[in-house]
Amino acid sequence: MSSKSNEKKSSGRPWRDNIEAVTVSIITIVLFKYFVLEAYKIPTGSMQPTLMGNTETGIFDRVLVDKFSPHYRELERFEVVVFKYPLNQAQNFIKRIVGMPGEELKIVDGDVWVRPNDAPRTEYDDGWRALQRPRPIQNTQLRRLNTAEEWRFEGQGWSADDGTLVAPGPGRAEYPRTMTSIRDGYTDGYPKGLVSKIDTRMKRSASNDVSDLRTTATVRADAETTEVRIVLREGKRRFRFILPGPAAKADARPTLEAFDPSGEMVLLTSVAPEPWRLRSGKGIDVLAQNLDDLLTLELEGGPTLTLPVPPSGSERTSSVAFELDGAGARIEDVEVFRDIFYTTIGQRVTHWTIPEGSYVMLGDNSQDSSDGRDWHLAGIRVLDGPDKDQVVRGNDRQRENPRWVDGSDGGQVFFRDELGELHWYPTSEVESLSPIPAPLVPLGNIIGRAVLVVWPMSPKYDVYRLKWVR
């Protein structure tokens, strides 16, 4: 009797069970979105090509943002984060953390330099160091260049064929062929299918020489080749990455050399501890780079060499060359990359002193990013009315905020403040104040860490954006 009664009771209210299940599911989803993980659409190009947001192509990345982990661990330099824009907290921005609490940061000749706020300073050492990035961040920020038909050859029979340098004998190939230097092209590193769709006018494209470079290749040397060299030019200086060929002496060793033909820098060298030579006909993967004032040579199955070099200053004209002695080789899958160049053209802040609890955020799209190099607060003081003597501050955006509108009644000013609230006053009742720098993001404004790009996929442009965010 009792069992039948319970069956009737439970089966008579399925609607209530369903409502409870749906309600719990909705609450779970809302709490998960609010506290743990949320998807964001990238609306602008300030992080391109790392994260795409481009109206010309219709490519807008969707990223998953981890909102939980930043609450139980310290944020790390170079993480890509979503945060409330300090100059208009109704907006969310996404940028890369570059400056950390308790340090000074500056941009010099396209590079980021850092020192602790309390660093000891002497006549011979002011404490500044070029910011060194881990390899995953280097890989993300380097821009692959289109080298097709841009090699200049010195040597009989040398040619380029779809990413391979064919060298039947001694000689030299240098990139770029026509320009005096590698420069910061706006669409460098973009997916190939998008390059022709993006308007680079008014984007300061190719305004700066870039000497921080990487090249990779597979070197397949002939038996009679004595030496293969990769040469990176930086202003007057030359950085040579020397690979002994199969015909080199038995005790030959890979070597890094940094020198200045004009004699303004002493010769610097780094030599492998053990003999090593290229093997005849065997393809060896090679990486040579000059990044953040550090030369690096990596050889598949061989040594890794490094050599610190002095800063180049404004001497940044650059090129990449492959040279051969003795006989020939095939240099396959050649790729050349240039580093991100933090331009200061048109920027108002290039030096930061960062207090505890604040960060400096920069965009990977250095030429077209509203970030910590530019942020200023505009201001107005109310002269009359119920808000008399009140000072209102908000994002300083030319022709956008504040917006002054003429009229027969003397005109009005429309001004959105730091909280995103819109104010308007008669022009005669306000006084314009000078903008003040506001380049820092407080810890409390940070929402979460970008983790994964999950969309879009566009066969039209051969763009498939599923990837981890580095």
Coordinates of C-alpha atoms in Angstrom, one line a residue:
M1 CA 0.0 0.0 0.0
S2 CA 2.8 2.4 1.0
S3 CA 4.8 1.6 -2.2
K4 CA 1.9 2.3 -4.5
S5 CA 1.1 5.5 -2.7
N6 CA 4.7 6.7 -3.2
E7 CA 4.7 5.8 -6.9
K8 CA 1.6 7.9 -7.4
K9 CA 3.0 10.8 -5.4
S10 CA 6.3 10.9 -7.3
S11 CA 4.7 10.4 -10.7
G12 CA 2.0 13.0 -10.2
R13 CA 4.4 16.0 -10.2
P14 CA 6.9 15.6 -13.1
W15 CA 6.5 19.3 -14.0
R16 CA 7.9 20.3 -10.6
D17 CA 11.0 18.0 -11.0
N18 CA 11.6 19.4 -14.5
I19 CA 11.4 23.0 -13.3
E20 CA 13.8 22.3 -10.4
A21 CA 16.2 20.6 -12.8
V22 CA 16.1 23.5 -15.3
T23 CA 16.4 26.1 -12.5
V24 CA 19.5 24.3 -11.1
S25 CA 21.0 24.1 -14.5
I26 CA 20.5 27.8 -15.2
I27 CA 22.0 28.8 -11.9
T28 CA 24.9 26.5 -12.5
I29 CA 25.6 27.9 -15.9
V30 CA 25.3 31.5 -14.6
L31 CA 27.6 30.8 -11.7
F32 CA 30.1 29.0 -14.0
K33 CA 30.1 32.0 -16.4
Y34 CA 30.4 34.5 -13.7
F35 CA 33.1 32.9 -11.6
V36 CA 34.9 30.3 -13.8
L37 CA 34.9 30.5 -17.6
E38 CA 33.3 32.9 -20.1
A39 CA 33.6 33.4 -23.9
Y40 CA 34.6 36.8 -25.2
K41 CA 34.5 38.2 -28.7
I42 CA 37.5 40.2 -29.8
P43 CA 36.0 43.5 -31.1
T44 CA 39.2 45.3 -32.4
G45 CA 42.6 44.7 -33.8
S46 CA 44.7 45.9 -30.9
M47 CA 46.1 42.3 -30.3
Q48 CA 46.5 41.3 -34.0
P49 CA 47.8 39.0 -35.2
T50 CA 47.8 37.1 -31.9
L51 CA 44.1 37.7 -31.5
M52 CA 42.1 38.9 -34.5
G53 CA 39.2 41.4 -34.5
N54 CA 38.9 42.9 -38.0
T55 CA 35.9 44.5 -39.6
E56 CA 37.4 44.4 -43.1
T57 CA 37.5 40.6 -43.1
G58 CA 34.8 39.8 -40.6
I59 CA 37.2 37.7 -38.6
F60 CA 36.5 38.2 -34.9
D61 CA 38.1 35.6 -32.6
R62 CA 36.1 34.2 -29.7
V63 CA 38.3 33.4 -26.7
L64 CA 37.6 31.4 -23.5
V65 CA 38.6 33.4 -20.5
D66 CA 39.6 31.8 -17.2
K67 CA 38.1 34.0 -14.5
F68 CA 38.9 31.7 -11.6
S69 CA 42.7 31.2 -11.4
P70 CA 43.7 34.9 -11.1
H71 CA 41.9 35.0 -7.8
Y72 CA 44.1 32.3 -6.1
R73 CA 47.5 33.0 -7.8
E74 CA 49.6 35.9 -8.8
L75 CA 49.4 37.2 -12.3
E76 CA 52.4 36.5 -14.5
R77 CA 54.2 38.8 -17.0
F78 CA 53.1 38.3 -20.6
E79 CA 49.8 36.8 -19.8
V80 CA 46.9 38.0 -22.0
V81 CA 44.1 39.2 -19.8
V82 CA 40.6 40.7 -20.0
F83 CA 40.1 43.7 -17.7
K84 CA 37.8 46.6 -17.1
Y85 CA 39.1 49.6 -18.9
P86 CA 40.2 52.0 -16.2
L87 CA 39.2 55.1 -18.2
N88 CA 35.7 53.7 -18.9
Q89 CA 34.9 50.8 -16.7
A90 CA 31.7 50.0 -18.7
Q91 CA 34.1 48.6 -21.4
N92 CA 36.2 45.4 -21.3
F93 CA 39.7 45.4 -22.9
I94 CA 42.1 42.6 -23.7
K95 CA 45.8 43.2 -23.7
R96 CA 49.1 41.6 -22.6
I97 CA 50.7 42.2 -19.2
V98 CA 54.1 43.7 -19.8
G99 CA 54.8 45.9 -16.7
M100 CA 54.6 44.3 -13.3
P101 CA 54.1 45.9 -9.8
G102 CA 57.1 47.5 -8.1
E103 CA 59.2 48.2 -11.2
E104 CA 60.0 50.8 -13.8
L105 CA 59.4 50.2 -17.5
K106 CA 60.4 52.1 -20.6
I107 CA 60.4 51.7 -24.3
V108 CA 63.6 52.5 -26.2
D109 CA 64.1 51.9 -29.9
G110 CA 61.2 49.4 -30.0
D111 CA 62.3 47.3 -27.1
V112 CA 61.0 47.1 -23.6
W113 CA 63.4 47.7 -20.7
V114 CA 62.8 47.1 -17.0
R115 CA 64.4 47.7 -13.6
P116 CA 63.1 47.3 -10.0
N117 CA 61.8 50.5 -8.4
D118 CA 64.4 50.1 -5.7
A119 CA 67.3 48.9 -8.0
P120 CA 70.8 50.2 -6.8
R121 CA 72.2 52.6 -9.4
T122 CA 75.8 53.5 -9.9
E123 CA 77.8 55.5 -12.4
Y124 CA 78.4 52.4 -14.4
D125 CA 75.1 50.5 -14.0
D126 CA 71.8 52.2 -13.9
G127 CA 69.9 48.9 -13.4
W128 CA 68.1 48.9 -16.7
R129 CA 67.9 45.5 -18.5
A130 CA 66.3 44.5 -21.8
L131 CA 63.2 42.5 -21.0
Q132 CA 63.9 38.8 -21.8
R133 CA 60.9 36.8 -23.0
P134 CA 60.5 33.0 -22.7
R135 CA 60.4 31.1 -26.0
P136 CA 56.6 30.6 -26.1
I137 CA 56.1 34.4 -26.0
Q138 CA 58.8 35.0 -28.5
N139 CA 57.1 32.5 -30.8
T140 CA 53.8 34.3 -30.4
Q141 CA 55.1 37.8 -31.0
L142 CA 57.5 37.1 -33.9
R143 CA 56.0 38.0 -37.3
R144 CA 56.7 35.7 -40.3
L145 CA 57.8 37.6 -43.3
N146 CA 57.0 36.9 -46.9
T147 CA 60.4 36.4 -48.5
A148 CA 59.2 35.1 -51.9
E149 CA 61.2 36.6 -54.8
E150 CA 63.0 38.9 -52.3
W151 CA 66.4 37.3 -52.2
R152 CA 69.5 38.9 -53.8
F153 CA 72.1 36.4 -54.9
E154 CA 75.9 36.5 -55.3
G155 CA 77.1 33.2 -56.7
Q156 CA 76.8 31.2 -59.9
G157 CA 73.5 29.4 -60.3
W158 CA 72.0 30.4 -57.0
S159 CA 68.2 30.6 -57.0
A160 CA 65.1 30.4 -54.8
D161 CA 62.3 27.8 -55.3
D162 CA 59.3 27.9 -53.0
G163 CA 61.1 28.5 -49.7
T164 CA 64.3 26.7 -50.7
L165 CA 67.6 28.3 -51.5
V166 CA 69.4 26.3 -54.2
A167 CA 73.2 26.8 -54.0
P168 CA 75.2 24.7 -56.4
G169 CA 78.4 26.3 -55.2
P170 CA 79.9 29.0 -53.0
G171 CA 78.1 32.3 -52.8
R172 CA 75.6 34.3 -50.8
A173 CA 71.8 35.0 -50.6
E174 CA 70.5 38.1 -48.8
Y175 CA 67.0 39.3 -47.8
P176 CA 65.6 41.8 -48.5
R177 CA 66.6 42.2 -52.1
T178 CA 65.6 45.8 -52.8
M179 CA 65.0 47.5 -49.4
T180 CA 67.8 48.8 -47.2
S181 CA 66.3 47.1 -44.1
I182 CA 63.6 44.8 -42.7
R183 CA 60.8 47.1 -41.4
D184 CA 57.6 46.7 -39.4
G185 CA 55.0 46.0 -42.0
Y186 CA 51.5 46.3 -40.6
T187 CA 50.3 42.9 -42.0
D188 CA 53.5 40.9 -41.2
G189 CA 52.6 37.7 -39.6
Y190 CA 48.9 37.9 -40.5
P191 CA 47.2 34.8 -42.0
K192 CA 48.0 34.9 -45.8
G193 CA 44.3 34.8 -46.7
L194 CA 43.7 38.1 -44.9
V195 CA 46.7 40.2 -46.0
S196 CA 45.2 41.6 -49.2
K197 CA 41.9 42.4 -47.4
I198 CA 43.4 44.8 -44.8
D199 CA 43.8 48.5 -45.5
T200 CA 47.2 49.5 -44.2
R201 CA 46.8 53.2 -45.0
M202 CA 47.1 55.5 -41.9
K203 CA 48.5 52.5 -40.0
R204 CA 52.1 53.6 -39.8
S205 CA 53.1 50.5 -41.8
A206 CA 56.9 50.0 -42.3
S207 CA 57.7 53.2 -40.3
N208 CA 60.5 51.5 -38.3
D209 CA 63.6 49.4 -39.0
V210 CA 63.6 46.2 -37.1
S211 CA 66.8 44.4 -36.2
D212 CA 65.5 41.8 -33.8
L213 CA 65.2 38.8 -36.1
R214 CA 64.9 35.0 -36.3
T215 CA 65.5 32.7 -39.2
T216 CA 65.0 29.0 -39.4
A217 CA 65.9 26.5 -42.1
T218 CA 66.9 22.9 -42.9
V219 CA 70.5 22.9 -44.2
R220 CA 71.5 20.0 -46.5
A221 CA 75.2 20.5 -47.3
D222 CA 77.3 18.9 -50.1
A223 CA 80.2 16.7 -49.2
E224 CA 82.8 19.4 -50.2
T225 CA 81.2 22.3 -48.3
T226 CA 83.6 23.7 -45.7
E227 CA 81.4 26.2 -44.0
V228 CA 77.8 27.5 -43.9
R229 CA 77.1 30.9 -42.3
I230 CA 74.0 32.8 -41.3
V231 CA 74.6 36.5 -41.0
L232 CA 72.2 38.9 -39.3
R233 CA 72.9 42.6 -39.9
E234 CA 72.1 45.1 -37.2
G235 CA 73.2 48.6 -38.3
K236 CA 77.0 48.5 -38.7
R237 CA 77.2 45.3 -36.7
R238 CA 77.3 41.8 -38.1
F239 CA 76.3 38.6 -36.2
R240 CA 77.6 35.5 -37.7
F241 CA 76.3 32.0 -36.9
I242 CA 79.0 29.6 -38.3
L243 CA 78.3 26.0 -39.1
P244 CA 81.3 23.8 -40.1
G245 CA 80.6 21.8 -43.2
P246 CA 81.3 18.2 -44.0
A247 CA 84.7 19.2 -45.5
A248 CA 85.7 21.3 -42.5
K249 CA 88.6 20.2 -40.2
A250 CA 87.7 17.4 -37.8
D251 CA 88.0 19.7 -34.8
A252 CA 85.8 22.5 -36.2
R253 CA 83.1 23.8 -33.9
P254 CA 80.0 25.9 -34.4
T255 CA 80.7 29.5 -33.4
L256 CA 78.8 32.8 -32.8
E257 CA 80.6 36.0 -33.7
A258 CA 79.5 39.6 -33.1
F259 CA 81.6 42.3 -34.7
D260 CA 81.6 45.7 -36.2
P261 CA 83.5 46.2 -39.4
S262 CA 84.0 49.9 -38.5
G263 CA 85.8 48.8 -35.3
E264 CA 83.3 50.5 -32.8
M265 CA 82.6 47.2 -31.0
V266 CA 85.1 44.6 -29.9
L267 CA 84.8 41.1 -31.4
L268 CA 82.6 38.9 -29.2
T269 CA 82.5 35.1 -29.6
S270 CA 80.9 32.0 -28.3
V271 CA 82.3 28.6 -29.3
A272 CA 80.7 25.1 -28.9
P273 CA 82.5 23.0 -26.3
E274 CA 82.8 20.0 -28.6
P275 CA 83.6 19.5 -32.3
W276 CA 80.5 19.2 -34.6
R277 CA 80.0 19.3 -38.4
L278 CA 77.2 19.2 -40.8
R279 CA 76.8 15.7 -42.4
S280 CA 76.9 15.4 -46.1
G281 CA 73.4 15.2 -47.6
K282 CA 71.7 15.1 -44.2
G283 CA 69.2 17.8 -43.5
I284 CA 69.9 19.7 -40.2
D285 CA 67.3 22.0 -38.7
V286 CA 68.9 25.4 -37.7
L287 CA 67.6 28.3 -35.7
A288 CA 69.5 31.6 -35.6
Q289 CA 68.2 34.7 -33.8
N290 CA 69.0 38.1 -32.4
L291 CA 66.3 38.9 -29.8
D292 CA 66.4 41.1 -26.8
D293 CA 70.2 41.6 -27.1
L294 CA 70.9 37.9 -27.0
L295 CA 72.2 35.8 -30.0
T296 CA 71.0 32.2 -30.1
L297 CA 72.0 29.3 -32.3
E298 CA 70.2 26.0 -32.1
L299 CA 71.2 23.0 -34.1
E300 CA 69.3 19.7 -34.4
G301 CA 71.3 17.0 -32.7
G302 CA 74.0 19.6 -31.9
P303 CA 74.8 22.4 -29.5
T304 CA 72.8 25.4 -28.5
L305 CA 75.0 28.6 -28.3
T306 CA 74.1 32.0 -26.8
L307 CA 76.0 35.3 -26.8
P308 CA 74.8 38.5 -25.1
V309 CA 75.5 41.7 -27.2
P310 CA 75.3 45.4 -26.3
P311 CA 72.2 47.3 -27.2
S312 CA 72.2 48.7 -30.8
G313 CA 70.5 52.0 -30.0
S314 CA 69.0 53.6 -33.1
E315 CA 71.2 51.6 -35.5
R316 CA 68.5 49.1 -36.5
T317 CA 68.9 48.6 -40.3
S318 CA 68.9 44.9 -40.9
S319 CA 69.0 41.9 -43.2
V320 CA 69.4 38.2 -43.2
A321 CA 72.0 36.3 -45.3
F322 CA 73.1 32.7 -46.0
E323 CA 76.7 32.2 -47.1
L324 CA 78.6 29.1 -48.3
D325 CA 82.2 28.2 -48.8
G326 CA 83.8 25.3 -50.5
A327 CA 80.8 23.8 -52.4
G328 CA 77.1 24.0 -52.3
A329 CA 73.9 23.1 -50.4
R330 CA 70.2 23.1 -50.4
I331 CA 68.8 25.4 -47.7
E332 CA 65.2 24.2 -47.4
D333 CA 62.1 25.6 -45.6
V334 CA 63.7 29.0 -45.1
E335 CA 61.6 31.3 -42.9
V336 CA 62.4 34.8 -41.6
F337 CA 60.7 36.4 -38.7
R338 CA 60.9 39.9 -37.3
D339 CA 60.1 40.8 -33.7
I340 CA 57.3 43.0 -32.4
F341 CA 58.4 46.7 -32.5
Y342 CA 56.8 48.8 -29.8
T343 CA 56.5 52.1 -31.7
T344 CA 56.5 55.4 -29.9
I345 CA 55.3 57.4 -32.9
G346 CA 52.1 59.2 -31.8
Q347 CA 52.3 57.7 -28.2
R348 CA 52.2 59.9 -25.1
V349 CA 53.7 57.6 -22.5
T350 CA 57.0 55.6 -22.9
H351 CA 58.2 55.4 -19.3
W352 CA 56.2 54.0 -16.3
T353 CA 56.8 53.8 -12.6
I354 CA 54.5 51.0 -11.4
P355 CA 53.2 50.9 -7.8
E356 CA 52.2 47.7 -6.1
G357 CA 48.9 46.4 -7.2
S358 CA 49.0 47.9 -10.8
Y359 CA 50.2 46.7 -14.2
V360 CA 51.1 48.1 -17.6
M361 CA 49.2 46.6 -20.5
L362 CA 50.4 46.7 -24.1
G363 CA 48.8 45.4 -27.3
D364 CA 50.6 43.1 -29.7
N365 CA 49.4 45.3 -32.6
S366 CA 51.9 48.0 -31.7
Q367 CA 51.0 50.3 -34.5
D368 CA 47.2 50.3 -33.9
S369 CA 46.5 49.6 -30.2
S370 CA 45.0 51.8 -27.5
D371 CA 47.1 50.8 -24.6
G372 CA 49.3 52.0 -21.7
R373 CA 51.4 54.1 -24.1
D374 CA 48.5 56.5 -24.8
W375 CA 45.8 56.4 -22.1
H376 CA 45.0 59.8 -20.6
L377 CA 42.0 61.1 -18.6
A378 CA 40.3 64.2 -20.0
G379 CA 38.5 66.5 -17.6
I380 CA 36.0 69.2 -17.2
R381 CA 35.1 71.4 -14.2
V382 CA 31.5 72.5 -13.8
L383 CA 31.3 76.3 -13.3
D384 CA 27.5 76.7 -12.6
G385 CA 24.4 74.8 -11.7
P386 CA 23.7 72.0 -9.2
D387 CA 27.1 70.3 -10.0
K388 CA 29.1 73.5 -9.5
D389 CA 32.8 72.9 -8.8
Q390 CA 32.5 69.2 -9.6
V391 CA 35.4 67.8 -11.7
V392 CA 34.4 65.0 -14.1
R393 CA 37.1 62.8 -15.7
G394 CA 36.9 60.2 -18.4
N395 CA 38.7 58.7 -21.4
D396 CA 40.5 61.3 -23.5
R397 CA 39.6 60.3 -27.1
Q398 CA 40.0 62.9 -29.8
R399 CA 36.7 64.0 -31.3
E400 CA 34.9 61.3 -29.3
N401 CA 35.2 62.1 -25.6
P402 CA 34.5 64.8 -24.5
R403 CA 32.4 65.8 -27.5
W404 CA 31.7 69.5 -28.0
V405 CA 28.6 70.3 -30.0
D406 CA 27.9 73.8 -31.3
G407 CA 24.4 75.2 -31.2
S408 CA 22.4 78.4 -31.4
D409 CA 22.1 78.3 -27.6
G410 CA 25.9 78.3 -27.2
G411 CA 26.4 74.6 -27.6
Q412 CA 26.8 71.6 -25.2
V413 CA 29.5 69.2 -24.1
F414 CA 28.8 65.5 -23.9
F415 CA 31.2 63.6 -21.6
R416 CA 31.4 59.9 -20.6
D417 CA 33.2 59.5 -17.2
E418 CA 35.4 56.7 -15.8
L419 CA 32.4 54.6 -14.8
G420 CA 30.9 54.9 -18.3
E421 CA 28.1 57.3 -17.3
L422 CA 27.2 60.1 -19.8
H423 CA 27.0 63.7 -18.6
W424 CA 26.0 66.8 -20.7
Y425 CA 26.3 70.5 -19.8
P426 CA 25.9 73.8 -21.6
T427 CA 29.3 74.8 -22.9
S428 CA 29.2 78.1 -21.0
E429 CA 28.9 76.2 -17.7
V430 CA 32.1 74.1 -17.9
E431 CA 35.9 74.6 -18.1
S432 CA 38.1 72.2 -20.0
L433 CA 41.0 70.7 -18.0
S434 CA 44.3 69.4 -19.3
P435 CA 44.5 65.6 -19.8
I436 CA 46.5 63.7 -17.3
P437 CA 48.3 60.4 -17.8
A438 CA 46.4 57.2 -16.7
P439 CA 48.5 54.4 -18.1
L440 CA 48.1 51.7 -15.3
V441 CA 45.5 49.0 -14.7
P442 CA 44.7 48.2 -11.1
L443 CA 44.6 44.5 -10.0
G444 CA 40.9 44.9 -9.1
N445 CA 40.0 45.7 -12.7
I446 CA 41.3 42.3 -14.1
I447 CA 38.6 39.9 -14.9
G448 CA 40.5 36.9 -16.2
R449 CA 43.1 35.3 -18.3
A450 CA 42.6 34.5 -22.0
V451 CA 43.1 30.8 -22.5
L452 CA 41.9 29.5 -25.8
V453 CA 40.7 30.8 -29.2
V454 CA 37.7 28.6 -30.2
W455 CA 36.4 30.4 -33.3
P456 CA 36.2 31.4 -36.1
M457 CA 36.9 29.0 -38.9
S458 CA 36.7 30.6 -42.3
P459 CA 37.5 28.4 -45.4
K460 CA 37.0 31.5 -47.6
Y461 CA 40.2 33.0 -46.1
D462 CA 41.8 29.7 -45.1
V463 CA 41.7 30.8 -41.5
Y464 CA 41.2 28.2 -38.7
R465 CA 41.8 29.9 -35.4
L466 CA 41.6 27.1 -32.8
K467 CA 44.7 27.7 -30.7
W468 CA 46.0 28.3 -27.2
V469 CA 46.6 31.9 -26.2
R470 CA 50.2 32.6 -25.4

